[in-house]
Short mmCIF file of C-alpha atoms and ligand atoms in Angstrom, two decimals:
data_model
loop_
_atom_site.label_atom_id
_atom_site.label_comp_id
_atom_site.label_asym_id
_atom_site.label_seq_id
_atom_site.Cartn_x
_atom_site.Cartn_y
_atom_site.Cartn_z
CA MET A 27 -36.24 7.80 -34.78
CA ARG A 28 -40.05 7.41 -34.69
CA TYR A 29 -41.92 5.94 -31.92
CA ASN A 30 -45.44 4.71 -32.50
CA LEU A 31 -45.85 3.76 -28.84
CA TRP A 32 -47.97 6.22 -27.01
CA MET A 33 -47.84 5.80 -23.34
CA ARG A 34 -50.81 6.83 -21.16
CA ILE A 35 -50.08 8.29 -17.90
CA LEU A 36 -52.32 9.28 -15.00
CA SER A 37 -50.69 11.83 -12.78
CA ILE A 38 -51.51 13.03 -9.46
CA GLU A 39 -50.23 16.25 -7.68
CA THR A 40 -50.84 16.96 -3.94
CA SER A 41 -47.67 18.50 -2.71
CA CYS A 42 -49.12 21.85 -1.49
CA ASP A 43 -52.56 23.43 -1.85
CA GLU A 44 -53.54 22.47 -5.39
CA THR A 45 -55.17 18.96 -5.93
CA ALA A 46 -54.68 17.95 -9.58
CA VAL A 47 -55.19 14.93 -11.62
CA CYS A 48 -54.23 14.65 -15.28
CA LEU A 49 -54.59 11.86 -17.93
CA LEU A 50 -51.88 12.27 -20.56
CA GLU A 51 -50.70 10.45 -23.55
CA ALA A 52 -47.10 10.82 -24.62
CA GLU A 53 -44.66 9.70 -27.29
CA GLY A 54 -41.03 10.00 -27.97
CA THR A 55 -37.93 10.19 -25.81
CA PHE A 56 -36.67 12.67 -23.35
CA GLU A 57 -35.33 14.55 -26.31
CA HIS A 58 -36.65 16.97 -29.10
CA ASP A 59 -38.83 14.16 -30.59
CA PHE A 60 -41.22 14.27 -27.58
CA GLN A 61 -44.81 15.09 -27.96
CA PHE A 62 -47.93 14.78 -25.83
CA ARG A 63 -51.72 15.00 -25.68
CA ILE A 64 -53.70 16.06 -22.50
CA LEU A 65 -56.71 13.71 -22.45
CA GLY A 66 -58.13 15.05 -19.38
CA ASN A 67 -56.93 17.66 -16.80
CA ALA A 68 -58.62 18.58 -13.43
CA LEU A 69 -57.38 21.03 -10.74
CA LEU A 70 -58.84 22.46 -7.70
CA SER A 71 -57.01 25.17 -5.67
CA GLN A 72 -57.53 25.43 -2.14
CA ALA A 73 -55.93 28.85 -1.84
CA ALA A 74 -59.21 30.53 -0.65
CA LEU A 75 -59.44 28.18 2.19
CA HIS A 76 -55.96 28.96 3.31
CA THR A 77 -56.45 32.71 3.14
CA GLU A 78 -57.54 32.90 6.77
CA TYR A 79 -54.19 31.23 7.97
CA GLY A 80 -52.16 33.54 5.70
CA GLY A 81 -50.40 30.42 4.23
CA VAL A 82 -50.93 26.72 3.72
CA PHE A 83 -52.20 24.77 6.88
CA PRO A 84 -50.93 21.34 6.38
CA ASN A 85 -53.73 19.36 7.97
CA LEU A 86 -56.45 21.31 6.24
CA ALA A 87 -54.57 20.83 2.86
CA LYS A 88 -54.44 17.05 3.51
CA ARG A 89 -58.17 16.81 4.22
CA GLU A 90 -58.92 18.92 1.26
CA HIS A 91 -56.89 16.62 -1.01
CA ALA A 92 -58.60 13.45 0.35
CA LYS A 93 -62.07 15.00 -0.22
CA ASN A 94 -61.33 16.21 -3.73
CA LEU A 95 -59.19 13.53 -5.33
CA VAL A 96 -61.97 10.98 -6.49
CA PRO A 97 -64.17 13.98 -7.95
CA LEU A 98 -61.05 15.37 -9.84
CA LEU A 99 -60.16 11.88 -10.99
CA GLU A 100 -63.66 11.38 -12.44
CA GLU A 101 -63.50 14.65 -13.88
CA ALA A 102 -60.24 13.91 -15.71
CA LEU A 103 -61.48 10.57 -16.86
CA ARG A 104 -64.86 11.99 -18.02
CA GLN A 105 -62.91 14.51 -20.28
CA ALA A 106 -60.70 11.66 -21.62
CA GLY A 107 -63.76 9.56 -22.36
CA GLU A 108 -62.62 7.03 -19.93
CA LEU A 109 -65.21 7.06 -17.34
CA SER A 110 -67.54 4.21 -18.39
CA GLY A 111 -69.70 1.97 -16.36
CA SER A 112 -68.38 -1.40 -15.13
CA GLU A 113 -69.87 -4.50 -16.47
CA VAL A 114 -68.08 -6.75 -14.32
CA PRO A 115 -68.98 -6.32 -10.56
CA THR A 116 -66.03 -5.72 -8.42
CA ASP A 117 -65.13 -8.49 -6.07
CA PRO A 118 -65.56 -7.06 -2.61
CA THR A 119 -62.64 -9.01 -1.21
CA ALA A 120 -60.36 -7.55 -3.65
CA LEU A 121 -61.09 -4.12 -2.10
CA LEU A 122 -59.66 -5.04 1.35
CA PRO A 123 -56.12 -3.98 0.59
CA LEU A 124 -57.58 -0.68 -0.36
CA LYS A 125 -59.15 -0.30 3.01
CA GLN A 126 -55.70 -0.86 4.47
CA LEU A 127 -53.88 1.63 2.20
CA LEU A 128 -56.49 4.35 2.93
CA GLU A 129 -56.98 3.34 6.52
CA ARG A 130 -56.11 7.09 7.60
CA GLU A 131 -58.23 8.52 4.78
CA GLU A 132 -61.77 7.07 5.50
CA GLU A 133 -63.57 9.65 3.32
CA LEU A 134 -61.26 8.88 0.47
CA PHE A 135 -61.77 5.16 0.90
CA LYS A 136 -65.59 5.58 0.85
CA GLN A 137 -65.37 7.77 -2.29
CA LEU A 138 -62.96 5.31 -4.09
CA LEU A 139 -65.14 2.33 -3.14
CA ALA A 140 -68.21 3.85 -4.57
CA HIS A 141 -66.17 4.79 -7.70
CA SER A 142 -64.97 1.33 -8.17
CA LEU A 143 -68.40 -0.05 -7.91
CA ARG A 144 -69.60 2.19 -10.64
CA TYR A 145 -66.83 2.55 -13.25
CA ARG A 146 -64.27 0.09 -15.02
CA ALA A 147 -60.67 0.49 -14.95
CA PRO A 148 -59.37 3.18 -17.46
CA ALA A 149 -56.89 2.28 -20.25
CA ILE A 150 -53.59 3.47 -18.73
CA ASP A 151 -50.06 2.30 -18.57
CA ALA A 152 -48.72 3.89 -15.51
CA ILE A 153 -49.45 6.32 -12.60
CA ALA A 154 -47.10 8.99 -11.77
CA VAL A 155 -47.36 10.92 -8.28
CA THR A 156 -45.54 13.60 -6.67
CA THR A 157 -43.40 12.12 -3.71
CA GLY A 158 -41.80 15.49 -2.77
CA PRO A 159 -40.80 17.98 -2.05
CA GLY A 160 -43.75 19.44 -0.26
CA LEU A 161 -45.96 19.10 2.76
CA GLU A 162 -45.65 15.31 3.98
CA PRO A 163 -49.18 14.98 5.19
CA ALA A 164 -50.37 16.29 1.76
CA LEU A 165 -47.95 14.30 -0.16
CA TRP A 166 -48.94 11.08 1.63
CA VAL A 167 -52.65 11.47 0.50
CA GLY A 168 -51.61 11.52 -3.20
CA ILE A 169 -49.17 8.65 -2.75
CA ASN A 170 -51.82 6.36 -0.98
CA PHE A 171 -54.40 7.29 -3.58
CA ALA A 172 -51.76 6.31 -6.37
CA LYS A 173 -51.11 2.94 -4.56
CA ALA A 174 -54.83 2.20 -4.18
CA LEU A 175 -55.49 3.06 -7.84
CA SER A 176 -52.65 0.75 -8.96
CA HIS A 177 -54.06 -2.06 -7.01
CA LEU A 178 -57.69 -1.25 -8.03
CA TRP A 179 -57.05 -1.15 -11.58
CA SER A 180 -54.65 -4.20 -11.79
CA ALA A 181 -55.84 -6.86 -14.21
CA GLY A 182 -53.30 -9.60 -13.41
CA ARG A 183 -50.65 -6.95 -13.31
CA ARG A 184 -50.31 -3.86 -10.99
CA ILE A 185 -50.36 -0.57 -12.75
CA PRO A 186 -46.81 0.62 -12.20
CA ILE A 187 -46.16 3.70 -10.28
CA VAL A 188 -43.31 6.48 -11.02
CA ALA A 189 -42.36 8.63 -8.10
CA VAL A 190 -41.96 12.26 -9.49
CA ASN A 191 -39.99 15.15 -8.03
CA HIS A 192 -42.29 18.04 -8.03
CA MET A 193 -39.36 20.39 -9.07
CA GLU A 194 -38.45 18.45 -12.07
CA GLY A 195 -42.15 18.94 -13.20
CA HIS A 196 -41.46 22.71 -12.91
CA VAL A 197 -38.36 22.11 -14.96
CA VAL A 198 -39.86 20.20 -17.71
CA MET A 199 -43.13 22.20 -18.19
CA PRO A 200 -41.48 25.27 -19.85
CA MET A 201 -39.54 22.98 -22.18
CA MET A 202 -42.79 22.32 -24.00
CA GLU A 203 -44.16 24.34 -26.74
CA ASN A 204 -47.51 24.95 -28.44
CA VAL A 205 -49.19 23.80 -25.20
CA THR A 206 -52.99 24.05 -25.75
CA PRO A 207 -55.39 22.49 -23.40
CA SER A 208 -55.13 19.34 -25.40
CA SER A 209 -51.55 18.95 -26.63
CA GLY A 210 -47.87 20.15 -26.70
CA LYS A 211 -44.43 19.03 -27.82
CA MET A 212 -40.77 19.61 -26.85
CA ARG A 213 -39.06 22.76 -28.03
CA GLU A 214 -35.90 22.98 -29.96
CA PHE A 215 -33.12 24.37 -27.59
CA ASP A 216 -29.55 24.05 -26.88
CA PHE A 217 -27.56 23.11 -23.67
CA PRO A 218 -26.13 24.08 -21.23
CA LEU A 219 -29.57 24.99 -19.81
CA LEU A 220 -29.90 27.06 -16.69
CA THR A 221 -33.31 26.93 -14.78
CA LEU A 222 -34.36 29.48 -12.29
CA LEU A 223 -36.93 27.68 -9.99
CA ILE A 224 -39.00 30.09 -8.04
CA SER A 225 -42.01 28.70 -6.20
CA GLY A 226 -43.67 28.76 -2.66
CA GLY A 227 -41.03 26.61 -1.13
CA HIS A 228 -37.93 27.03 -3.37
CA THR A 229 -35.65 29.41 -5.08
CA GLU A 230 -32.87 27.55 -6.97
CA LEU A 231 -30.57 27.81 -9.83
CA VAL A 232 -30.13 24.53 -11.54
CA LEU A 233 -27.65 23.79 -14.36
CA SER A 234 -28.34 21.04 -16.71
CA LYS A 235 -25.74 19.80 -19.38
CA THR A 236 -28.32 17.44 -20.92
CA PHE A 237 -31.89 16.23 -20.60
CA GLY A 238 -32.59 14.94 -17.15
CA ALA A 239 -29.39 16.01 -15.55
CA TYR A 240 -29.59 18.57 -12.70
CA GLN A 241 -26.74 20.25 -10.84
CA LEU A 242 -27.69 22.81 -8.01
CA ILE A 243 -25.61 25.90 -8.26
CA GLY A 244 -27.53 28.26 -5.98
CA GLU A 245 -30.41 28.24 -3.53
CA THR A 246 -32.04 30.45 -1.04
CA ARG A 247 -30.56 30.44 2.46
CA ASP A 248 -33.83 31.41 4.09
CA ASP A 249 -37.06 32.28 2.67
CA ALA A 250 -37.98 31.25 -0.98
CA ALA A 251 -39.24 33.84 -3.41
CA GLY A 252 -42.79 32.80 -3.30
CA GLU A 253 -42.72 32.51 0.49
CA ALA A 254 -41.41 36.16 0.56
CA PHE A 255 -44.36 37.42 -1.58
CA ASP A 256 -46.82 35.49 0.67
CA LYS A 257 -45.33 36.78 3.95
CA VAL A 258 -44.99 40.34 2.71
CA ALA A 259 -48.71 40.25 1.59
CA ARG A 260 -49.59 39.07 5.05
CA LEU A 261 -47.77 42.22 6.43
CA LEU A 262 -49.84 44.32 4.06
CA ASP A 263 -53.01 42.61 5.16
CA LEU A 264 -53.44 41.23 1.55
CA PRO A 265 -54.93 37.72 1.06
CA TYR A 266 -52.96 34.47 0.41
CA PRO A 267 -51.42 33.69 -2.13
CA GLY A 268 -49.64 36.95 -1.90
CA GLY A 269 -47.72 36.81 -5.34
CA PRO A 270 -50.63 37.54 -7.60
CA GLU A 271 -52.10 40.18 -5.23
CA ILE A 272 -48.79 42.08 -4.76
CA SER A 273 -48.06 41.82 -8.49
CA ARG A 274 -51.60 43.45 -9.20
CA LEU A 275 -51.11 46.40 -6.77
CA ALA A 276 -47.49 46.83 -7.96
CA ALA A 277 -48.80 47.04 -11.64
CA LEU A 278 -51.46 49.50 -10.59
CA ALA A 279 -48.88 51.69 -8.75
CA ARG A 280 -46.69 51.75 -12.01
CA GLU A 281 -49.74 52.53 -14.18
CA LYS A 282 -50.75 55.45 -11.76
CA GLY A 283 -47.11 56.64 -11.37
CA ILE A 284 -47.14 55.94 -7.67
CA GLN A 285 -43.65 55.41 -6.30
CA GLY A 286 -42.42 55.54 -2.73
CA ASP A 287 -39.49 57.74 -1.54
CA PHE A 288 -37.77 54.71 -0.16
CA THR A 289 -35.85 51.73 -1.57
CA PHE A 290 -35.00 48.20 -0.17
CA THR A 291 -31.63 46.92 -0.27
CA ARG A 292 -31.18 44.22 -2.93
CA PRO A 293 -30.10 41.20 -0.90
CA MET A 294 -26.89 39.49 -1.80
CA MET A 295 -27.19 40.87 -5.16
CA LYS A 296 -23.46 41.79 -5.66
CA GLU A 297 -22.11 38.80 -3.62
CA ASP A 298 -20.17 36.19 -5.75
CA SER A 299 -22.16 33.20 -4.77
CA PHE A 300 -25.40 32.17 -6.65
CA ASP A 301 -27.36 31.87 -3.42
CA PHE A 302 -30.43 33.96 -2.38
CA SER A 303 -31.70 35.49 0.82
CA PHE A 304 -35.16 36.98 1.25
CA SER A 305 -35.81 37.07 4.93
CA GLY A 306 -34.03 40.29 5.46
CA LEU A 307 -36.16 41.98 2.84
CA LYS A 308 -39.23 40.72 4.64
CA THR A 309 -37.85 42.28 7.99
CA ALA A 310 -37.30 45.61 6.08
CA VAL A 311 -40.88 45.53 4.82
CA ARG A 312 -42.05 44.72 8.37
CA ASN A 313 -40.03 47.78 9.80
CA LEU A 314 -41.40 50.12 7.18
CA VAL A 315 -44.94 48.89 7.91
CA GLU A 316 -44.46 49.53 11.67
CA LYS A 317 -43.20 52.99 11.02
CA MET A 318 -45.96 53.91 8.70
CA LYS A 319 -48.88 52.38 10.48
CA PRO A 320 -51.78 52.73 9.69
CA LEU A 321 -51.03 52.02 6.07
CA THR A 322 -52.95 53.97 3.27
CA ASP A 323 -53.88 52.25 -0.02
CA ASP A 324 -51.23 54.41 -1.62
CA MET A 325 -48.48 53.26 0.79
CA VAL A 326 -49.45 49.61 0.24
CA MET A 327 -49.10 50.08 -3.57
CA LYS A 328 -45.69 51.71 -3.14
CA ILE A 329 -44.45 48.90 -0.92
CA ALA A 330 -45.72 46.27 -3.36
CA ARG A 331 -44.07 47.99 -6.26
CA GLU A 332 -40.82 48.40 -4.48
CA PHE A 333 -40.77 44.96 -2.99
CA GLU A 334 -41.65 43.28 -6.44
CA ASP A 335 -38.84 45.31 -8.00
CA THR A 336 -36.38 44.40 -5.39
CA VAL A 337 -37.17 40.58 -5.95
CA ALA A 338 -37.14 40.94 -9.58
CA ASP A 339 -33.62 42.56 -9.56
CA VAL A 340 -31.92 40.09 -7.33
CA LEU A 341 -33.39 37.08 -9.21
CA ILE A 342 -32.58 38.48 -12.59
CA ASP A 343 -29.01 39.69 -11.72
CA LYS A 344 -27.95 36.48 -10.23
CA THR A 345 -29.53 34.41 -13.02
CA LEU A 346 -27.72 36.27 -15.82
CA ARG A 347 -24.46 36.13 -13.83
CA ALA A 348 -24.78 32.38 -13.49
CA ALA A 349 -25.82 32.04 -17.16
CA ASP A 350 -22.70 33.94 -18.08
CA GLU A 351 -20.47 31.93 -15.94
CA TYR A 352 -21.71 28.45 -17.11
CA GLY A 353 -22.14 29.59 -20.67
CA ALA A 354 -25.80 28.71 -20.56
CA LYS A 355 -27.38 28.86 -24.08
CA THR A 356 -30.99 28.34 -22.77
CA LEU A 357 -32.74 29.80 -19.69
CA ILE A 358 -35.78 28.45 -18.11
CA VAL A 359 -37.91 30.11 -15.56
CA GLY A 360 -40.28 27.72 -13.73
CA GLY A 361 -42.47 27.42 -10.65
CA GLY A 362 -45.26 29.70 -9.33
CA VAL A 363 -43.39 32.83 -9.16
CA SER A 364 -42.59 32.65 -12.74
CA ALA A 365 -46.13 33.55 -13.38
CA ASN A 366 -45.16 36.98 -12.34
CA THR A 367 -45.61 39.51 -15.17
CA ARG A 368 -43.02 41.96 -13.97
CA ILE A 369 -40.25 39.16 -13.51
CA ARG A 370 -40.98 37.75 -16.95
CA GLU A 371 -40.84 41.11 -18.71
CA LEU A 372 -37.66 42.29 -17.13
CA LEU A 373 -36.02 39.11 -17.52
CA ALA A 374 -36.92 38.92 -21.18
CA GLN A 375 -35.56 42.40 -21.69
CA ARG A 376 -32.43 41.73 -19.95
CA VAL A 377 -31.77 38.43 -21.82
CA HIS A 378 -32.28 40.39 -25.07
CA GLU A 379 -30.05 43.19 -24.07
CA ASP A 380 -27.39 40.84 -22.85
CA GLY A 381 -27.47 38.77 -26.14
CA ALA A 382 -25.51 35.87 -24.74
CA VAL A 383 -28.55 33.49 -23.99
CA GLU A 384 -30.13 32.23 -27.13
CA GLN A 385 -33.62 31.42 -25.68
CA LEU A 386 -35.58 32.30 -22.70
CA LEU A 387 -38.26 29.50 -21.94
CA THR A 388 -41.47 30.01 -19.76
CA THR A 389 -44.73 28.43 -19.68
CA SER A 390 -48.21 30.00 -19.43
CA PRO A 391 -49.12 31.34 -15.97
CA GLN A 392 -51.60 28.49 -15.46
CA LEU A 393 -49.12 25.90 -16.16
CA ALA A 394 -46.26 27.80 -14.07
CA THR A 395 -48.19 27.25 -10.85
CA ASP A 396 -48.87 23.67 -9.52
CA ASN A 397 -50.60 21.40 -11.99
CA ALA A 398 -50.68 17.61 -12.68
CA VAL A 399 -49.58 18.02 -16.44
CA MET A 400 -46.11 18.70 -15.34
CA ILE A 401 -46.10 15.68 -13.09
CA GLY A 402 -47.23 13.59 -15.93
CA LEU A 403 -44.60 14.83 -18.24
CA ALA A 404 -41.72 14.21 -15.70
CA GLY A 405 -43.37 10.86 -14.84
CA TYR A 406 -43.35 9.83 -18.46
CA PHE A 407 -39.69 10.46 -18.94
CA HIS A 408 -38.80 8.11 -16.09
CA ALA A 409 -41.54 5.48 -17.06
CA LEU A 410 -39.75 5.39 -20.42
CA LYS A 411 -36.65 4.12 -18.74
CA GLY A 412 -38.50 1.75 -16.61
CA GLN A 413 -37.82 3.82 -13.48
CA TYR A 414 -40.82 2.60 -11.43
CA SER A 415 -40.95 2.11 -7.80
CA ALA A 416 -42.29 -0.82 -5.90
CA PRO A 417 -45.41 0.59 -3.95
CA GLU A 418 -43.74 -0.24 -0.62
CA ASP A 419 -40.85 1.81 -1.32
CA ILE A 420 -42.72 4.94 -2.16
CA ALA A 421 -42.89 7.53 0.51
CA ALA A 422 -43.31 11.16 1.05
CA LYS A 423 -40.20 13.21 1.20
CA GLY A 424 -40.74 16.69 2.19
CA ASN A 425 -37.31 17.81 1.53
CA LEU A 426 -36.62 15.68 -1.74
CA LYS A 427 -33.72 17.27 -3.66
CA LEU A 428 -33.59 17.36 -7.56
CA GLU A 429 -31.07 14.96 -8.51
CA THR A 430 -29.77 13.47 -11.84
CA ALA A 431 -32.20 10.45 -12.09
CA VAL A 432 -32.97 9.93 -15.75
O1 LIG B 508 -45.07 26.47 -7.74
P1 LIG B 508 -46.22 26.89 -6.93
O2 LIG B 508 -47.64 26.86 -7.43
O3 LIG B 508 -46.36 26.03 -5.52
C1 LIG B 508 -45.19 25.56 -4.91
O4 LIG B 508 -44.49 24.55 -5.38
O5 LIG B 508 -44.71 26.20 -4.07
O6 LIG B 508 -45.90 28.34 -6.25
C2 LIG B 508 -46.68 29.08 -5.50
C3 LIG B 508 -46.10 30.36 -5.00
C4 LIG B 508 -46.91 31.19 -4.03
O7 LIG B 508 -45.89 31.67 -3.13
C5 LIG B 508 -47.51 32.24 -4.82
O8 LIG B 508 -47.55 33.48 -4.02
C6 LIG B 508 -46.44 32.46 -5.97
O9 LIG B 508 -46.11 31.21 -6.30
N1 LIG B 508 -47.11 33.06 -7.10
C7 LIG B 508 -46.68 34.43 -7.47
C8 LIG B 508 -47.52 34.71 -8.64
N2 LIG B 508 -48.38 33.71 -8.83
C9 LIG B 508 -48.09 32.73 -7.78
N3 LIG B 508 -45.75 35.09 -7.11
C10 LIG B 508 -45.45 36.34 -7.72
N4 LIG B 508 -46.22 36.66 -8.73
C11 LIG B 508 -47.28 35.98 -9.20
N5 LIG B 508 -48.00 36.35 -10.39
ZN1 LIG B 509 -44.64 23.90 -7.32
#
């Protein structure tokens, strides 16, 4: 079946410490005929600002999102050729609801007001916004911004809004192939599909028997994998976010042949359940750090290496056992921690040796961490089915679960 209807979606992501706006054009169903073009894509990471707290500080994140959304919107629209001057002056009374919607974000309101007086509405069909899971104050900024834009750009009819589950974004992103800065399409793969979601807030194994169907089969009982990387980095006096830094030092240790004479227990690795636990591992690192203080550079490298190997072993072992139990033909790894080279390489090797899973799908490290492209893609699949939400029903849900909704 051919579709000639391209839908244009503006997507907004503010669930954690990345502010991102993307304008994409997509065609096809939530099937293998799907393809898309990225018309504009703008992202700003606040990571450097949160370094001094050793993690994300919610109110700082919220303030930064509010400050950066309009500049990022304008950047995405400029790339798309959709930032053009307004010929019709905006009726100031029409801006009143905007003031109400953004009453807690005064700076954002002022910036949006200035934007609306200068630029016309872009040609878009829908707005997709992350509504959870994530930090609620941060999520609210994006949601209120989406509502304000939907109102601002209405011409007789509000621009409809799609509420997107951030984790669904992490699942669909690796489904895409040939992703260039400007386009991509759905890969060919078979179900059942097993997804290992590893991010700053989540560690989950999700089974899908078809597109858009999600069944949670395992999750962390305490810390998420990314959280473990971040907390261990803090114990080692390394900057936030800890994942890339630990990974860099672990790689250096392997390259130089530096290895500790200690090992960490692989938590829950041999247990039957598909759940994870990482807080004991963090404690083991803390105890070792206490014992060895002050840490030499060599010791930091040894710990980084053994910690990364421990996390990789547990994640990979459980994932392959789950894949075997559920007869998964395709495996996806998504979320920020899937940017990790060691985890990718070891998983690819094990999948190859095992031979049961047909395909392992990952996305580029840039699209593995938070971005608005994945939110636009997940949003499109819901928009196609008319799954829009009335603005008054859209609220931030910090603990939103990934449910079968398409
Ligand atoms: O998906 P994501 O960008 O944000 C959330 O939804 O949480 O994931 C962020 C997490 C952080 O904990 C960060 O340390 C981790 O992903 N991360 C990594 C790597 N790059 C980012 N962890 C291990 N190795 C990496 N290369
Ligand atoms: Zn994420």
